[in-house]
Short mmCIF file of C-alpha atoms in Angstrom, two decimals:
data_model
loop_
_atom_site.label_atom_id
_atom_site.label_comp_id
_atom_site.label_asym_id
_atom_site.label_seq_id
_atom_site.Cartn_x
_atom_site.Cartn_y
_atom_site.Cartn_z
CA MET S 1 -15.55 6.50 -14.19
CA GLU S 2 -15.46 3.71 -11.65
CA LEU S 3 -12.66 3.01 -9.57
CA LEU S 4 -11.61 -0.32 -8.38
CA PHE S 5 -10.21 -0.08 -4.97
CA TYR S 6 -9.21 -2.55 -2.01
CA LYS S 7 -9.67 -1.57 2.15
CA TYR S 8 -6.43 -2.94 4.21
CA GLN S 9 -6.14 -2.29 7.50
CA GLY S 10 -2.35 -2.90 9.44
CA THR S 11 -3.00 -2.17 13.10
CA GLY S 12 -6.28 -0.17 12.62
CA ASN S 13 -4.11 2.20 10.55
CA ASP S 14 -6.44 1.70 7.38
CA PHE S 15 -5.78 2.74 3.78
CA VAL S 16 -7.68 2.86 0.00
CA MET S 17 -5.13 0.70 -2.02
CA ILE S 18 -5.01 1.34 -5.89
CA ASP S 19 -3.54 -0.68 -8.37
CA ASP S 20 -2.08 2.04 -10.87
CA ARG S 21 0.26 0.22 -12.62
CA VAL S 22 -1.50 1.66 -15.85
CA GLU S 23 -1.37 5.32 -14.44
CA SER S 24 -4.52 5.63 -14.59
CA PHE S 25 -5.48 7.36 -11.35
CA ASN S 26 -4.56 11.23 -11.44
CA LEU S 27 -1.99 11.53 -8.40
CA GLN S 28 -2.45 15.38 -8.83
CA ASN S 29 -5.77 15.76 -7.99
CA LEU S 30 -5.71 15.68 -4.35
CA GLU S 31 -9.63 16.72 -3.78
CA LEU S 32 -10.07 13.19 -5.10
CA VAL S 33 -7.95 11.68 -2.35
CA GLN S 34 -9.12 13.65 0.07
CA LYS S 35 -13.09 12.76 -0.68
CA LEU S 36 -11.54 8.78 -1.32
CA CYS S 37 -10.06 9.06 2.56
CA ASN S 38 -13.14 10.84 3.74
CA ARG S 39 -15.13 8.54 6.36
CA LYS S 40 -18.82 10.48 5.65
CA PHE S 41 -18.36 10.85 1.88
CA GLY S 42 -16.24 8.49 0.45
CA ILE S 43 -14.25 5.02 1.45
CA GLY S 44 -12.75 6.04 4.91
CA ALA S 45 -9.16 6.29 5.22
CA ASP S 46 -6.21 7.45 6.95
CA GLY S 47 -4.54 7.42 3.86
CA LEU S 48 -4.29 6.56 0.56
CA ILE S 49 -1.75 4.48 -1.55
CA ALA S 50 -1.57 3.91 -5.08
CA ILE S 51 1.04 0.92 -6.47
CA ARG S 52 3.01 1.45 -9.66
CA ASN S 53 5.74 -0.16 -12.00
CA HIS S 54 8.98 1.39 -11.36
CA PRO S 55 11.94 0.19 -13.54
CA ASP S 56 14.57 -0.43 -10.41
CA PHE S 57 12.24 -1.91 -7.87
CA ASP S 58 9.51 -5.01 -7.67
CA PHE S 59 7.15 -1.40 -7.36
CA GLU S 60 6.69 2.14 -5.84
CA MET S 61 4.19 3.19 -3.10
CA ILE S 62 3.08 6.46 -3.93
CA TYR S 63 1.30 7.77 -0.18
CA PHE S 64 -0.88 10.15 0.53
CA ASN S 65 -2.13 10.84 3.69
CA ALA S 66 -5.71 11.59 4.25
CA ASP S 67 -5.54 15.62 3.78
CA GLY S 68 -3.19 14.68 0.69
CA SER S 69 -0.27 15.35 1.71
CA GLN S 70 2.56 13.15 1.20
CA SER S 71 4.97 11.77 3.59
CA MET S 72 6.53 7.73 4.71
CA CYS S 73 4.30 5.42 5.96
CA GLY S 74 5.29 2.30 8.11
CA ASN S 75 1.81 0.43 8.05
CA GLY S 76 1.17 1.80 4.76
CA ALA S 77 3.96 0.02 3.63
CA ARG S 78 3.63 -2.84 4.94
CA CYS S 79 0.32 -2.71 4.04
CA ALA S 80 1.07 -1.89 0.50
CA VAL S 81 3.50 -4.94 0.37
CA ALA S 82 0.47 -7.15 1.52
CA PHE S 83 -1.38 -5.61 -1.26
CA CYS S 84 1.13 -6.52 -3.96
CA SER S 85 1.49 -9.94 -2.66
CA PHE S 86 -2.26 -10.38 -3.17
CA LEU S 87 -1.68 -8.90 -6.95
CA GLU S 88 0.94 -11.49 -7.81
CA ILE S 89 3.91 -8.68 -8.11
CA ILE S 90 5.99 -10.46 -5.27
CA GLN S 91 6.11 -13.42 -3.42
CA ASP S 92 8.00 -13.79 -0.02
CA LYS S 93 10.72 -10.42 -0.29
CA THR S 94 10.46 -7.70 -1.91
CA ARG S 95 12.50 -4.64 -2.72
CA PHE S 96 10.38 -1.19 -3.38
CA LEU S 97 10.56 2.31 -3.39
CA ALA S 98 8.40 4.83 -1.22
CA ILE S 99 8.66 8.73 -0.72
CA ASP S 100 12.08 8.36 1.75
CA GLY S 101 13.95 6.11 -0.48
CA SER S 102 14.15 2.06 -0.88
CA HIS S 103 13.01 -0.25 1.76
CA GLU S 104 12.72 -4.07 1.60
CA ALA S 105 10.24 -6.49 3.59
CA VAL S 106 9.36 -9.69 4.22
CA ILE S 107 5.79 -11.37 4.15
CA SER S 108 4.90 -14.54 5.68
CA GLY S 109 1.40 -15.25 7.27
CA GLY S 110 -0.37 -12.09 7.47
CA GLN S 111 2.90 -10.96 9.07
CA VAL S 112 4.93 -8.36 7.29
CA GLU S 113 8.77 -6.90 8.49
CA LEU S 114 9.84 -3.92 6.74
CA LEU S 115 12.82 -2.54 7.01
CA MET S 116 13.46 1.09 7.30
CA GLY S 117 15.35 3.80 6.59
CA ASP S 118 18.23 4.79 8.91
CA VAL S 119 17.92 7.24 11.19
CA LYS S 120 20.44 10.01 11.90
CA GLY S 121 19.97 10.29 15.73
CA ILE S 122 17.63 11.44 18.53
CA GLU S 123 17.23 15.13 19.39
CA ASP S 124 16.08 17.27 22.11
CA ARG S 125 12.88 19.67 21.42
CA LEU S 126 10.24 21.15 23.75
CA GLY S 127 11.43 18.94 27.21
CA ASP S 128 10.76 16.14 25.08
CA PHE S 129 12.63 13.71 22.10
CA TYR S 130 12.60 14.33 18.31
CA LEU S 131 13.19 12.09 15.44
CA ASN S 132 12.91 11.34 11.70
CA THR S 133 11.87 7.57 10.87
CA GLY S 134 10.76 8.97 7.51
CA SER S 135 8.05 11.08 8.76
CA PRO S 136 9.03 13.37 11.42
CA HIS S 137 8.02 12.40 15.25
CA HIS S 138 8.04 14.45 18.95
CA ILE S 139 8.02 11.77 21.18
CA ARG S 140 6.95 12.75 25.02
CA PHE S 141 6.93 10.26 27.72
CA VAL S 142 3.97 10.13 30.02
CA GLU S 143 3.07 8.22 32.88
CA SER S 144 -0.60 6.52 31.74
CA ALA S 145 -1.12 7.09 27.77
CA GLU S 146 -4.67 5.58 28.57
CA GLY S 147 -5.75 8.54 29.99
CA TYR S 148 -3.60 11.04 28.07
CA PRO S 149 -5.44 14.58 26.25
CA VAL S 150 -3.52 12.96 22.83
CA TYR S 151 -5.94 14.88 20.61
CA GLU S 152 -5.47 18.33 22.70
CA GLU S 153 -2.04 17.77 23.01
CA GLY S 154 -1.14 16.67 20.00
CA LYS S 155 -2.70 19.23 18.29
CA SER S 156 -1.02 21.87 20.18
CA ILE S 157 2.72 20.22 19.68
CA ARG S 158 2.25 19.53 16.23
CA ASN S 159 1.38 23.34 15.09
CA ASN S 160 4.11 24.91 17.76
CA ALA S 161 6.25 27.01 16.18
CA ALA S 162 9.70 24.70 16.64
CA TYR S 163 8.20 22.70 14.12
CA ALA S 164 6.98 25.29 11.40
CA PRO S 165 5.75 25.28 9.03
CA ALA S 166 5.34 21.62 8.30
CA GLY S 167 4.81 20.29 11.70
CA THR S 168 5.25 17.07 13.28
CA ASN S 169 3.30 14.03 14.49
CA VAL S 170 3.40 13.51 18.18
CA ASN S 171 3.78 10.19 20.03
CA PHE S 172 2.42 9.79 23.64
CA VAL S 173 4.51 6.81 25.33
CA GLN S 174 3.93 4.99 28.35
CA SER S 175 6.41 2.48 29.79
CA VAL S 176 5.24 -1.24 30.40
CA SER S 177 8.49 -3.30 31.21
CA GLU S 178 11.87 -2.89 29.72
CA ASP S 179 11.14 -4.18 26.37
CA GLU S 180 7.50 -2.82 25.89
CA VAL S 181 5.67 0.60 25.62
CA PHE S 182 1.73 1.37 24.64
CA VAL S 183 2.09 4.14 22.04
CA ARG S 184 -0.76 6.86 20.89
CA THR S 185 -0.38 8.86 18.41
CA TYR S 186 -1.39 12.34 16.95
CA GLU S 187 -1.10 12.21 13.12
CA ARG S 188 -0.39 15.02 10.76
CA GLY S 189 -1.87 14.85 7.51
CA VAL S 190 -4.71 13.05 9.03
CA GLU S 191 -5.06 16.03 12.10
CA ASP S 192 -6.23 13.27 14.76
CA GLU S 193 -4.84 10.35 16.48
CA THR S 194 -5.12 7.68 14.73
CA LEU S 195 -5.40 3.52 16.26
CA SER S 196 -1.35 2.77 15.47
CA CYS S 197 1.40 4.30 13.60
CA GLY S 198 4.01 2.43 12.09
CA THR S 199 6.62 5.26 11.77
CA GLY S 200 5.72 6.82 15.03
CA VAL S 201 5.95 3.42 17.15
CA THR S 202 9.42 2.87 15.38
CA ALA S 203 10.25 6.44 16.72
CA ALA S 204 8.84 5.53 20.24
CA ALA S 205 10.78 2.22 19.82
CA ILE S 206 14.21 3.73 19.29
CA VAL S 207 14.06 6.21 21.72
CA TYR S 208 12.83 3.99 24.42
CA GLY S 209 15.16 1.00 23.21
CA ALA S 210 18.08 3.54 23.84
CA GLN S 211 16.83 4.64 27.33
CA HIS S 212 17.07 1.27 28.42
CA HIS S 213 19.86 -0.67 25.76
CA GLN S 214 17.25 -2.49 24.43
CA ASN S 215 17.63 -3.17 20.55
CA HIS S 216 14.04 -5.21 20.13
CA ILE S 217 10.88 -3.58 21.66
CA LYS S 218 7.30 -4.84 22.23
CA ILE S 219 4.95 -2.44 21.38
CA ASN S 220 1.00 -2.15 22.26
CA THR S 221 -1.52 0.44 20.23
CA ILE S 222 -4.89 0.46 20.44
CA GLY S 223 -5.19 -1.08 17.24
CA GLY S 224 -2.79 -3.92 17.77
CA ASN S 225 0.45 -5.28 18.62
CA LEU S 226 3.33 -4.27 16.80
CA SER S 227 7.31 -5.23 17.29
CA VAL S 228 10.82 -3.07 16.49
CA LYS S 229 14.26 -4.60 15.83
CA PHE S 230 17.15 -1.84 15.11
CA HIS S 231 20.50 -1.89 15.61
CA SER S 232 22.48 1.35 17.58
CA ASN S 233 25.72 2.61 16.72
CA PRO S 234 28.57 4.48 17.77
CA ASP S 235 27.90 7.79 16.68
CA GLY S 236 24.16 8.08 17.87
CA SER S 237 22.63 6.72 14.82
CA PHE S 238 20.32 4.02 14.27
CA SER S 239 20.39 1.26 11.51
CA LYS S 240 18.89 -2.19 10.68
CA ILE S 241 15.72 -1.24 11.63
CA TRP S 242 12.92 -3.47 11.19
CA LEU S 243 9.12 -3.06 11.67
CA ILE S 244 6.91 -6.03 12.55
CA GLY S 245 3.55 -6.27 12.47
CA PRO S 246 0.19 -7.51 10.57
CA ALA S 247 -1.35 -6.34 7.37
CA GLU S 248 -4.69 -7.63 5.52
CA GLN S 249 -7.14 -7.04 3.08
CA VAL S 250 -10.79 -6.06 4.66
CA PHE S 251 -12.69 -5.59 1.73
CA SER S 252 -12.77 -4.00 -2.03
CA GLY S 253 -15.08 -2.15 -4.57
CA LYS S 254 -15.97 -0.13 -6.51
CA ILE S 255 -16.99 3.63 -6.65
CA LYS S 256 -17.64 6.17 -9.10
CA ILE S 257 -15.21 9.20 -9.12
#
């Protein structure tokens, strides 16, 4: 059997995209998901996204990390929106379903603005910060993210007993200015540093913005630039959280499965 796929990337976070509106892809076959995401023996990607119809939404995004686990993925969701625009499922606006609930998005000129879920608040964890932006994220501020041992420290925190059994994503954040940061991320499910992480930069922006009384933060990642806008509420929660950045198709092809 041949599988038609598309490859998308959002600030270096890359995904195998499958138009599965006819529901022919076996979502239970996690070995196949792992194989397709494998960079040596498959297509290669940080994750795989299947697009399916849903009676109450424009589409449903079903996301898998490279290891077959599931979570919310901000950059993946932005790429899914761009993909669905390419498929002519949507035009410039959409409302879709992901694992953490419903989302809205706007697409214009290669930029996708994604409305993230509300965040209950920021917690202190292991001397750093923790919050859930659809996926769990540990935030550590560092003097220089460029030379920081992201893999070693990220792996250690990801597997810390405080986050057992599921673990967490880990972000290392460097201040650039009052409204700008540089972020590097160790991603759970990929088990390595990725060039960018949408839910991660969202988490970093919220913590940094709350500290500096800013509600629009520019984010630099190894894979490119994003920005996050949000509203701070009196009870310590956050709402109207928008993740903004580019998403583009890289190539398409067929692979035997």
